Amino acid sequence: FFFFFFFQAEDGIRDAQESRGLGDVYKRQEYGGPHAAMACHDVKRVCVIVNPISGGGKARTLVLETDETTVCGTGKFVRPTTCFLDAMQEMNPTIEIKVVHTEHSGHAIELAETHTREGWVVVAAGGDGTLCEMIAGVTRAKPGALCGFVSAGSFNFFAICSGIESPLKVAQCIKAGSTNAISMRTLRDAQGTIGEGLGSVESVQIGVSVTAIQWQTWGRSNFIGPVVGLKLGALLSVLFPSKFYLHARMTVTRGDGHVEIRESRFSWIIITGRHPFNGAQDSEGTGWVSFIDTQNACWLPRFLKTIDDPIEFLGGTARMMQETLPFDKLEIEPLNADENGIWPLTCDGELVRCTGTVTIQNSKGAATLLTPETMGRDPAFVRPPLNPVCQGALDTHLAFGGEPMPIERGCSIM
């Protein structure tokens, strides 16, 4: 009845594979806000790389044909929009457009690299995983080359917070020639289980989202089905935080070399490039880790407010979590992994199995993305701030300049 949250995986479980084998292609570029704009007349050809299975086929609709199903937004909070081809015909009629479809995991990397070398401006249409693959291919071919993104997921947090929630917005950016540098996070584990340089543009999460997706995966092969499985997983993780958690030691290294260590039984960890106070893309490209342990985790009534559309996460994590820290490098050592040292996390909504310590590196200016010069969000997608869930959340909220608010953990129904 309610758990249409941001746990939906684009492609399911990710094990060791080459699907997003990005290696060291995310080279750091200078980060300082908008890059020099490429004028519209300089963009001659645009190649759209469509993931045909993304969003249950939503990517094809958002690119190819405007009809009653062509909508943008997040969760149930959606509005009609124009498909990308129609928007381009209206706003950039002289630009040549080519549409290609991915056929397997990792194919977007190959297609993006090939077409960038041939002089096309590449635009990905799919989920955040497709975006990461496209960026990898573009960067291999020409570091710093601009690219675009038509978001076709269920919740589209990254696109909304970058000001490109609709295909029309992307077409407008092409016409204006407006771009920004965006940061990414790259992941590796101790044994190389997750492959070389797995990338995240939106968020890496541990705890609540992992349990939900694990149950969703189980439900696919059992009578309850994936949707009920997803709901049960989220419900269990919130109702029983002392049973579903990651006991871990986190070493947080900031850009200036300062190191802090946190060890706890974490109910929820969120690692992103969006500012924790307001959810906007961080203007300095800073990476942020926010977390809450089992002792401070909110109860179900407060959690229901969190997931009501538009979801609280779009407005920042500061009031959802007990502590938030900036980082350049983050090392997560699991203390309750299985006998083989394996433990799960989610990367942009996809379940990933890791082995041993996971190192997450924030890469500023990893890509040049077609976005409005000021990456402002439509205010309709941002709710008024909810009350902090614990004293630590209130302290974080106040530290970022927020007004005093009462704590609202919610009441236990167990």
PDB file of C-alpha atoms in Angstrom, residues 23-24 28 185-200 204 328-334 343 345 347 352-363:
ATOM      1  CA  GLY A  23      38.137   1.337 -14.320  1.00  0.00           C
ATOM      2  CA  ASP A  24      39.849   4.670 -13.873  1.00  0.00           C
ATOM      3  CA  ARG A  28      39.005  14.381 -12.013  1.00  0.00           C
ATOM      4  CA  ARG A 185      31.396   8.224  -6.462  1.00  0.00           C
ATOM      5  CA  THR A 186      33.481   5.197  -7.504  1.00  0.00           C
ATOM      6  CA  LEU A 187      33.481   1.982  -5.486  1.00  0.00           C
ATOM      7  CA  ARG A 188      35.852  -0.931  -5.095  1.00  0.00           C
ATOM      8  CA  ASP A 189      36.028  -3.739  -2.573  1.00  0.00           C
ATOM      9  CA  ALA A 190      38.904  -5.674  -1.042  1.00  0.00           C
ATOM     10  CA  GLN A 191      38.619  -8.693  -3.358  1.00  0.00           C
ATOM     11  CA  GLY A 192      37.495  -7.011  -6.554  1.00  0.00           C
ATOM     12  CA  THR A 193      34.099  -8.709  -6.322  1.00  0.00           C
ATOM     13  CA  ILE A 194      32.241  -5.704  -7.705  1.00  0.00           C
ATOM     14  CA  GLY A 195      34.610  -5.151 -10.604  1.00  0.00           C
ATOM     15  CA  GLU A 196      36.738  -2.170 -11.473  1.00  0.00           C
ATOM     16  CA  GLY A 197      35.446   1.238 -10.438  1.00  0.00           C
ATOM     17  CA  LEU A 198      31.696   0.741 -10.063  1.00  0.00           C
ATOM     18  CA  GLY A 199      30.214   4.235 -10.322  1.00  0.00           C
ATOM     19  CA  SER A 200      27.346   6.115  -8.704  1.00  0.00           C
ATOM     20  CA  VAL A 204      25.028   4.407  -2.493  1.00  0.00           C
ATOM     21  CA  ASP A 328      36.822  12.651  -0.179  1.00  0.00           C
ATOM     22  CA  LYS A 329      37.389   8.964   0.583  1.00  0.00           C
ATOM     23  CA  LEU A 330      35.199   6.637   2.594  1.00  0.00           C
ATOM     24  CA  GLU A 331      36.214   3.167   3.774  1.00  0.00           C
ATOM     25  CA  ILE A 332      33.518   0.858   5.133  1.00  0.00           C
ATOM     26  CA  GLU A 333      34.746  -2.232   6.964  1.00  0.00           C
ATOM     27  CA  PRO A 334      31.917  -4.719   7.635  1.00  0.00           C
ATOM     28  CA  TRP A 343      27.775  -8.165   2.407  1.00  0.00           C
ATOM     29  CA  LEU A 345      24.772  -2.463  -0.567  1.00  0.00           C
ATOM     30  CA  CYS A 347      24.353   1.526  -5.900  1.00  0.00           C
ATOM     31  CA  VAL A 352      25.591  -5.133  -5.219  1.00  0.00           C
ATOM     32  CA  ARG A 353      27.408  -7.912  -3.336  1.00  0.00           C
ATOM     33  CA  CYS A 354      30.746  -6.805  -1.885  1.00  0.00           C
ATOM     34  CA  THR A 355      33.625  -8.638  -0.226  1.00  0.00           C
ATOM     35  CA  GLY A 356      35.495  -7.109   2.687  1.00  0.00           C
ATOM     36  CA  THR A 357      36.200  -3.410   3.047  1.00  0.00           C
ATOM     37  CA  VAL A 358      34.610  -1.159   0.438  1.00  0.00           C
ATOM     38  CA  THR A 359      36.389   2.066  -0.534  1.00  0.00           C
ATOM     39  CA  ILE A 360      34.290   4.878  -2.006  1.00  0.00           C
ATOM     40  CA  GLN A 361      36.090   7.770  -3.652  1.00  0.00           C
ATOM     41  CA  ASN A 362      34.364  11.051  -4.441  1.00  0.00           C
ATOM     42  CA  SER A 363      35.365  12.369  -7.867  1.00  0.00           C
TER      43      SER A 363
END
